[in-house]
Structures are given as structure tokens and as C-alpha cells.
Amino acid sequence: MTTSKIPAVQLGKTGPSVSRIGLGAMGMSGMYGAADDAESTATIHAALDAGANLIDTGDFYGAGHNELLIGKAIAERPREDVVLSVKFGALRGPGGTWGGVDNRPEALRNFLGYSLQRLGVDYVDVYRPARLDPNVPIEDTVGAIGELVEAGYVRHIGLSEVGADTIRRAAAVHPIADLQIEYSLISRGIEAEILPLCRELGIGVTAYGVLSRGLLSSSVQAGTTFAANDFRAHSPRFQGENLSRNLKLVDALAEIAAAKDVSVAQLAIAWVLTRGDDIVPVIGARRRERWTEAVDALDVSLTEDELATIEAAVPAEQIAGSRYAAEQMAMLDSER
């Protein structure tokens, strides 16, 4: 029942027109274990052919591998058919080590130069710091990106994983198209303060982690083990008793999904789609069949009673474990 054409929505009050769901490319560069470049490329092509135009990446995904992959995949496509969302600032060393965040104006100009080269494009549609740099005022970072907007190298400015105060300060410097942040049936922290503020300011939300890194799907089962280079090997929600407790909640969700003849993943995506047209799920599909499954969620309608049943079966407060390990949680301005 695949939808032949994905509808479009505007990303915030000032952002570009984007597909109702987007493609997150991080998993195509080894963040969840080994990936296949040929299948990843085919998935990007399948997304574009289905009517998706939003592709999200980060210059640090695979130390540049992700941008190179996307650049090759879109090389023969009209530039205006693709909305490229790029995160910057996270520092990586040899062997994939992490070295903090650098959002200084001179650094981000350097980062963008490399991104444009790897992607093979003249401009980036949405450019955003991946995390708040505690050593650089957000006004300086946004102001520098604003200069790149004026120069034509960036079309729109986005934010990622920042809290309400930072959002207000950033928006006072330059229009902000969207906030990229984790949001799912079991990660609902933005609902109290961040989402209402975004709506007040006309800022869209691109939601990642909609499937909670595979937890809200059929891909993770009891006893599942993860490779050392898989993010989930270090994520509290996927460890020991936490995973066992969380899978019991997923089992309850699976019963509801089965009654509607859809997958758990489709139900989880459909739930986020009901939260408002200003929230655009970014789905981290690495294979074509997973992308097709995600697109089919656009055809899943949920009544108010069904939404209540879903939320009662999987209460966010009952999820065991934080969404990142403690060190990474400490880097999230959105969690303060």
C-alpha cells in the first residue's frame, strides 16, 4: 500500500518545503554496525523516487563518509530536488574517538567548506550545530551561519538538541527553520516546554529517534547483542534488565499493531505523524525495505481512542534507561 507521492509541508515559518517524512543517513556510515554502500545508495534513490526530498546527515558521520556517500548518490539528481540538512561541530579522531564540540565561527566556516566539497554542492539547505558548544555563545554561532546565508552557501539555519533558553537566544539573532531533536512515543521530553516554544516562535521540528534506534520495531529482540561499534552497545536502554523491561512495553505495542495489520515501526511513525504537521519524522533507514515500511506509515490513520490505547500501553515514564549514556547526556542542552 505504498504511498506513491509523499506530501510536502513547510519546515517552520521560514524554512524550506520538505517531504512529510525525511531520510536520516547516519546509520549508513557504521553508527549501528557495518553498512553497505550499495544498499545505502539504493535506499537514498528509493527515498527520492518516493517523493522524499529531506536528507539529514552530519559532517562527522563516518568522519565524512556519510557526506561522500550522499554526494555520489545525488550527483545525477537535480539539486533543487534535494533538501540537505547538515550538522557540524562534533570533533572526531582516528578510530572514531570523540573530542568534544567546536562551534566557533572560524571552525564552522571550515567545516562547511569541507561539507560542500564532499557533498558536491554549492550550498547546504539547512546548516546546524550538532550540539551546543559551552565555550561559544549561541549568538556567535548563529551569527556566523547567518553570514553564510547572506553569502549564499547556506539557505536556512537549524538547531539541534538545545533547550528553550538557547532557542530564544538563537531566534533573536536570525530566523530558525527547525529544531532537530529526539522525539518518539517513548522520548517525549520536548512536550513540556521545548515544543510549545518552537510553535510560539514558528520553528519546525525534525524528529529523529522516532523508532528509538530500532527499539520500536521488530529488529531488536530479547538476547540481541550489538557490535562494539554499534551505538546501542553503549546505550542504557539496550542494556541488560533495561532492555528486558523495555521489550515488554514493545510487546504491548506489537499487539496493537497486529490488530491494525501494521508493523510496530509503522505504528510508532504514525503516532509521531499525529503530533502535528510542524513535526517531520526523520527515519534512519539503511535498507530499501525499511524505507518502504516507513513510507507506508503515512497511510496509517489513528483515532483518538487508538492514540489513547497506544499511549496507555507504552507510557514514556516507564521506559528504562536514558536515551544516551551519562557522558553524552551531559552534552545535551535540551536536557538541562
Short mmCIF file of C-alpha atoms in Angstrom, two decimals:
data_model
loop_
_atom_site.label_atom_id
_atom_site.label_comp_id
_atom_site.label_asym_id
_atom_site.label_seq_id
_atom_site.Cartn_x
_atom_site.Cartn_y
_atom_site.Cartn_z
CA MET A 1 0.00 0.00 0.00
CA THR A 2 2.97 2.31 -0.54
CA THR A 3 2.05 5.96 -0.97
CA SER A 4 3.15 6.97 -4.48
CA LYS A 5 3.92 10.56 -3.56
CA ILE A 6 4.92 11.80 -0.13
CA PRO A 7 3.11 15.05 0.70
CA ALA A 8 5.10 18.19 1.44
CA VAL A 9 4.99 20.57 4.42
CA GLN A 10 6.85 23.75 5.20
CA LEU A 11 9.61 23.37 7.75
CA GLY A 12 8.69 26.00 10.29
CA LYS A 13 7.56 29.51 9.41
CA THR A 14 10.69 30.39 7.44
CA GLY A 15 12.09 27.02 6.33
CA PRO A 16 12.01 25.11 3.06
CA SER A 17 9.25 22.87 1.73
CA VAL A 18 10.12 19.33 2.77
CA SER A 19 8.62 15.87 2.48
CA ARG A 20 6.31 14.79 5.32
CA ILE A 21 8.97 12.30 6.34
CA GLY A 22 12.69 12.57 5.73
CA LEU A 23 15.61 10.16 5.44
CA GLY A 24 18.23 10.10 8.18
CA ALA A 25 21.54 8.83 6.80
CA MET A 26 23.63 8.35 9.96
CA GLY A 27 23.22 4.58 10.05
CA MET A 28 24.69 4.33 6.55
CA SER A 29 28.11 5.13 7.98
CA GLY A 30 28.59 2.49 10.65
CA MET A 31 26.88 4.01 13.68
CA TYR A 32 24.80 0.83 14.06
CA GLY A 33 27.39 -1.66 12.89
CA ALA A 34 28.51 -2.48 9.36
CA ALA A 35 26.70 -0.79 6.50
CA ASP A 36 26.55 -1.48 2.77
CA ASP A 37 27.32 1.47 0.48
CA ALA A 38 25.49 -0.04 -2.50
CA GLU A 39 22.32 -0.70 -0.49
CA SER A 40 22.60 2.68 1.20
CA THR A 41 22.79 4.38 -2.19
CA ALA A 42 19.81 2.38 -3.42
CA THR A 43 17.89 3.46 -0.30
CA ILE A 44 18.66 7.13 -0.94
CA HIS A 45 17.46 6.71 -4.53
CA ALA A 46 14.30 4.92 -3.33
CA ALA A 47 13.55 7.76 -0.93
CA LEU A 48 13.94 10.40 -3.63
CA ASP A 49 11.87 8.33 -6.07
CA ALA A 50 9.11 8.06 -3.46
CA GLY A 51 8.90 11.83 -3.21
CA ALA A 52 11.08 12.42 -0.16
CA ASN A 53 13.46 15.34 -0.50
CA LEU A 54 14.82 15.81 3.03
CA ILE A 55 18.11 14.01 3.68
CA ASP A 56 19.78 14.53 7.04
CA THR A 57 23.48 14.00 7.67
CA GLY A 58 26.38 15.23 9.80
CA ASP A 59 29.89 16.04 8.68
CA PHE A 60 31.20 13.77 11.45
CA TYR A 61 29.14 10.70 10.46
CA GLY A 62 31.78 8.19 9.48
CA ALA A 63 34.34 11.05 9.55
CA GLY A 64 33.00 12.40 6.25
CA HIS A 65 31.99 9.07 4.74
CA ASN A 66 28.29 9.90 5.02
CA GLU A 67 28.58 13.13 3.08
CA LEU A 68 30.66 11.46 0.38
CA LEU A 69 28.07 8.69 0.09
CA ILE A 70 25.20 11.15 -0.22
CA GLY A 71 27.13 13.30 -2.65
CA LYS A 72 27.61 10.40 -5.02
CA ALA A 73 24.00 9.26 -4.63
CA ILE A 74 22.53 12.64 -5.55
CA ALA A 75 25.10 13.62 -8.17
CA GLU A 76 22.80 12.89 -11.10
CA ARG A 77 19.71 14.39 -9.48
CA PRO A 78 18.55 18.00 -9.91
CA ARG A 79 19.95 19.97 -6.97
CA GLU A 80 16.55 21.53 -6.24
CA ASP A 81 15.06 18.06 -5.71
CA VAL A 82 17.10 17.52 -2.53
CA VAL A 83 16.96 19.37 0.78
CA LEU A 84 20.25 18.70 2.56
CA SER A 85 20.28 19.11 6.33
CA VAL A 86 23.84 19.05 7.72
CA LYS A 87 25.04 19.06 11.34
CA PHE A 88 28.52 20.23 12.28
CA GLY A 89 30.69 20.76 15.33
CA ALA A 90 31.29 17.29 16.75
CA LEU A 91 35.01 16.50 16.75
CA ARG A 92 36.32 13.04 15.94
CA GLY A 93 39.76 11.50 15.92
CA PRO A 94 41.34 8.41 14.32
CA GLY A 95 39.49 5.23 15.22
CA GLY A 96 36.23 7.10 15.73
CA THR A 97 37.12 8.71 19.04
CA TRP A 98 35.10 11.74 20.13
CA GLY A 99 36.75 15.02 21.09
CA GLY A 100 34.06 17.42 22.13
CA VAL A 101 32.34 20.21 20.19
CA ASP A 102 33.67 23.22 18.29
CA ASN A 103 31.10 25.79 17.17
CA ARG A 104 33.43 28.78 16.78
CA PRO A 105 32.68 30.91 13.70
CA GLU A 106 36.08 30.20 12.14
CA ALA A 107 35.63 26.48 12.75
CA LEU A 108 32.15 26.22 11.26
CA ARG A 109 33.24 28.09 8.14
CA ASN A 110 35.98 25.50 7.77
CA PHE A 111 33.55 22.64 8.38
CA LEU A 112 31.14 23.96 5.76
CA GLY A 113 33.87 24.24 3.15
CA TYR A 114 34.65 20.55 3.55
CA SER A 115 30.95 19.59 3.58
CA LEU A 116 30.27 21.38 0.30
CA GLN A 117 33.23 19.59 -1.28
CA ARG A 118 32.21 16.14 -0.03
CA LEU A 119 28.56 16.61 -0.95
CA GLY A 120 29.45 18.06 -4.36
CA VAL A 121 27.07 21.00 -3.96
CA ASP A 122 27.29 24.80 -3.88
CA TYR A 123 25.07 25.29 -0.85
CA VAL A 124 23.51 23.46 2.09
CA ASP A 125 19.78 23.86 2.66
CA VAL A 126 19.80 23.68 6.48
CA TYR A 127 23.00 24.03 8.50
CA ARG A 128 23.02 23.42 12.23
CA PRO A 129 25.37 22.86 15.16
CA ALA A 130 25.03 19.26 16.31
CA ARG A 131 25.35 20.21 19.97
CA LEU A 132 25.69 23.40 21.96
CA ASP A 133 29.31 24.42 22.48
CA PRO A 134 29.59 25.54 26.13
CA ASN A 135 32.54 27.73 25.20
CA VAL A 136 30.85 29.65 22.38
CA PRO A 137 27.74 31.82 22.79
CA ILE A 138 24.94 30.57 20.56
CA GLU A 139 24.64 34.14 19.26
CA ASP A 140 28.16 33.91 17.80
CA THR A 141 27.48 30.56 16.14
CA VAL A 142 24.13 31.58 14.66
CA GLY A 143 25.50 34.94 13.60
CA ALA A 144 28.32 33.27 11.68
CA ILE A 145 25.90 30.91 9.92
CA GLY A 146 23.77 33.95 9.14
CA GLU A 147 26.75 35.44 7.28
CA LEU A 148 26.98 32.22 5.26
CA VAL A 149 23.27 32.57 4.46
CA GLU A 150 23.95 36.06 3.13
CA ALA A 151 26.86 34.71 1.08
CA GLY A 152 24.64 32.01 -0.46
CA TYR A 153 26.42 28.97 0.99
CA VAL A 154 23.56 28.16 3.39
CA ARG A 155 19.83 28.61 2.83
CA HIS A 156 18.42 28.13 6.34
CA ILE A 157 19.65 27.80 9.92
CA GLY A 158 18.65 24.93 12.18
CA LEU A 159 19.38 23.91 15.75
CA SER A 160 19.86 20.51 17.38
CA GLU A 161 19.25 19.24 20.91
CA VAL A 162 19.07 22.64 22.60
CA GLY A 163 16.77 23.88 25.31
CA ALA A 164 14.26 26.71 25.47
CA ASP A 165 16.63 29.49 26.55
CA THR A 166 19.10 28.68 23.78
CA ILE A 167 16.30 28.53 21.22
CA ARG A 168 15.08 32.00 22.21
CA ARG A 169 18.57 33.47 22.08
CA ALA A 170 19.29 31.91 18.69
CA ALA A 171 15.99 33.06 17.21
CA ALA A 172 16.72 36.63 18.33
CA VAL A 173 19.79 36.64 16.06
CA HIS A 174 18.41 35.01 12.91
CA PRO A 175 15.25 33.16 11.81
CA ILE A 176 15.50 29.49 12.74
CA ALA A 177 13.90 26.97 10.38
CA ASP A 178 13.79 23.97 12.68
CA LEU A 179 15.00 22.22 15.77
CA GLN A 180 16.27 18.70 15.30
CA ILE A 181 15.69 16.68 18.44
CA GLU A 182 14.82 13.17 19.57
CA TYR A 183 11.09 12.63 19.80
CA SER A 184 9.16 9.40 19.86
CA LEU A 185 6.42 7.59 21.69
CA ILE A 186 8.92 6.82 24.45
CA SER A 187 11.04 10.01 24.31
CA ARG A 188 8.58 12.83 24.92
CA GLY A 189 10.63 15.34 26.87
CA ILE A 190 10.09 18.14 24.35
CA GLU A 191 6.36 18.30 25.02
CA ALA A 192 6.57 20.26 28.28
CA GLU A 193 8.49 23.37 27.21
CA ILE A 194 10.53 22.98 24.02
CA LEU A 195 7.74 22.09 21.58
CA PRO A 196 5.37 24.85 22.78
CA LEU A 197 8.18 27.38 22.41
CA CYS A 198 9.00 26.20 18.89
CA ARG A 199 5.35 26.65 17.99
CA GLU A 200 5.30 30.09 19.56
CA LEU A 201 8.32 31.14 17.50
CA GLY A 202 7.30 29.38 14.28
CA ILE A 203 10.17 26.90 14.39
CA GLY A 204 9.60 23.45 12.90
CA VAL A 205 10.77 20.20 14.48
CA THR A 206 12.63 17.44 12.67
CA ALA A 207 12.25 14.44 14.93
CA TYR A 208 14.95 11.79 15.00
CA GLY A 209 14.96 8.59 17.03
CA VAL A 210 11.32 8.06 16.08
CA LEU A 211 11.91 4.31 16.27
CA SER A 212 14.18 4.72 19.30
CA ARG A 213 17.13 3.27 17.39
CA GLY A 214 15.23 0.16 16.45
CA LEU A 215 13.66 -0.50 19.86
CA LEU A 216 10.22 0.43 18.49
CA SER A 217 10.42 -2.11 15.69
CA SER A 218 10.88 -5.81 15.16
CA SER A 219 14.66 -5.52 14.76
CA VAL A 220 15.57 -5.83 18.45
CA GLN A 221 14.66 -8.95 20.39
CA ALA A 222 15.48 -10.36 23.80
CA GLY A 223 19.08 -11.54 23.80
CA THR A 224 20.09 -9.32 20.90
CA THR A 225 23.79 -8.45 21.01
CA PHE A 226 25.35 -5.42 19.37
CA ALA A 227 28.74 -4.97 17.74
CA ALA A 228 31.25 -2.82 19.63
CA ASN A 229 30.87 -0.08 17.01
CA ASP A 230 27.08 -0.10 17.31
CA PHE A 231 25.71 2.89 19.25
CA ARG A 232 23.28 0.60 21.05
CA ALA A 233 26.11 -1.39 22.64
CA HIS A 234 26.60 1.62 24.91
CA SER A 235 23.04 2.93 25.16
CA PRO A 236 21.41 2.40 28.58
CA ARG A 237 18.03 1.48 27.05
CA PHE A 238 19.57 -1.54 25.35
CA GLN A 239 21.46 -2.96 28.33
CA GLY A 240 20.53 -5.96 30.45
CA GLU A 241 17.41 -5.59 32.56
CA ASN A 242 16.61 -2.25 30.93
CA LEU A 243 16.24 -3.94 27.56
CA SER A 244 14.09 -6.70 29.03
CA ARG A 245 11.73 -4.19 30.65
CA ASN A 246 11.53 -2.07 27.52
CA LEU A 247 10.80 -5.03 25.26
CA LYS A 248 7.77 -5.88 27.43
CA LEU A 249 6.36 -2.46 26.57
CA VAL A 250 7.17 -3.01 22.92
CA ASP A 251 5.33 -6.34 23.08
CA ALA A 252 2.23 -4.46 24.23
CA LEU A 253 2.64 -2.09 21.29
CA ALA A 254 3.04 -5.05 18.96
CA GLU A 255 -0.39 -6.38 19.97
CA ILE A 256 -1.98 -3.06 19.00
CA ALA A 257 -0.03 -3.00 15.72
CA ALA A 258 -1.11 -6.55 14.88
CA ALA A 259 -4.75 -5.65 15.43
CA LYS A 260 -4.36 -2.87 12.85
CA ASP A 261 -2.36 -5.10 10.50
CA VAL A 262 0.68 -2.81 10.59
CA SER A 263 4.19 -3.19 11.96
CA VAL A 264 5.38 -1.79 15.28
CA ALA A 265 7.61 0.62 13.38
CA GLN A 266 4.71 1.87 11.29
CA LEU A 267 2.60 2.41 14.39
CA ALA A 268 5.43 4.35 16.06
CA ILE A 269 5.93 6.56 12.99
CA ALA A 270 2.18 7.08 12.59
CA TRP A 271 1.96 8.20 16.22
CA VAL A 272 4.58 10.92 15.64
CA LEU A 273 2.81 11.99 12.45
CA THR A 274 -0.32 12.72 14.52
CA ARG A 275 1.57 15.19 16.70
CA GLY A 276 1.31 17.96 14.09
CA ASP A 277 2.35 18.92 10.58
CA ASP A 278 5.13 21.03 12.09
CA ILE A 279 6.87 17.83 13.24
CA VAL A 280 8.70 15.99 10.46
CA PRO A 281 9.95 12.49 11.34
CA VAL A 282 13.43 11.71 10.02
CA ILE A 283 13.67 7.95 9.59
CA GLY A 284 17.07 6.29 9.78
CA ALA A 285 16.51 3.57 7.18
CA ARG A 286 19.58 1.77 5.85
CA ARG A 287 17.77 -0.61 3.52
CA ARG A 288 15.10 -0.14 0.90
CA GLU A 289 12.59 -2.42 2.59
CA ARG A 290 12.87 -0.40 5.81
CA TRP A 291 12.28 2.82 3.90
CA THR A 292 9.23 1.35 2.18
CA GLU A 293 7.89 0.25 5.55
CA ALA A 294 8.35 3.79 6.86
CA VAL A 295 6.57 5.40 3.90
CA ASP A 296 3.62 3.08 4.37
CA ALA A 297 3.13 4.62 7.83
CA LEU A 298 1.73 7.67 6.02
CA ASP A 299 -1.32 5.55 5.22
CA VAL A 300 -1.92 4.57 8.86
CA SER A 301 -4.71 6.59 10.46
CA LEU A 302 -5.20 6.62 14.21
CA THR A 303 -8.35 7.60 16.06
CA GLU A 304 -8.30 9.43 19.38
CA ASP A 305 -9.25 6.19 21.12
CA GLU A 306 -6.40 4.33 19.41
CA LEU A 307 -3.94 7.04 20.38
CA ALA A 308 -5.06 6.78 23.99
CA THR A 309 -4.67 2.99 23.87
CA ILE A 310 -1.16 3.29 22.41
CA GLU A 311 -0.02 5.81 25.00
CA ALA A 312 -1.51 3.76 27.84
CA ALA A 313 0.28 0.63 26.61
CA VAL A 314 3.66 2.36 26.35
CA PRO A 315 3.88 5.10 29.00
CA ALA A 316 7.01 7.16 28.37
CA GLU A 317 7.75 7.35 32.10
CA GLN A 318 8.07 3.56 32.27
CA ILE A 319 10.94 3.35 29.78
CA ALA A 320 14.06 2.03 31.48
CA GLY A 321 17.32 3.84 30.85
CA SER A 322 18.19 7.25 29.45
CA ARG A 323 18.39 7.84 25.71
CA TYR A 324 22.17 8.36 25.82
CA ALA A 325 24.95 7.27 28.15
CA ALA A 326 25.69 9.67 31.01
CA GLU A 327 28.63 11.41 29.28
CA GLN A 328 26.56 12.14 26.19
CA MET A 329 23.50 13.18 28.20
CA ALA A 330 25.68 15.81 29.86
CA MET A 331 26.26 17.36 26.40
CA LEU A 332 22.53 17.84 25.77
CA ASP A 333 21.42 21.41 26.40
CA SER A 334 17.88 20.13 25.77
CA GLU A 335 18.04 18.00 28.91
CA ARG A 336 19.04 20.76 31.33
#
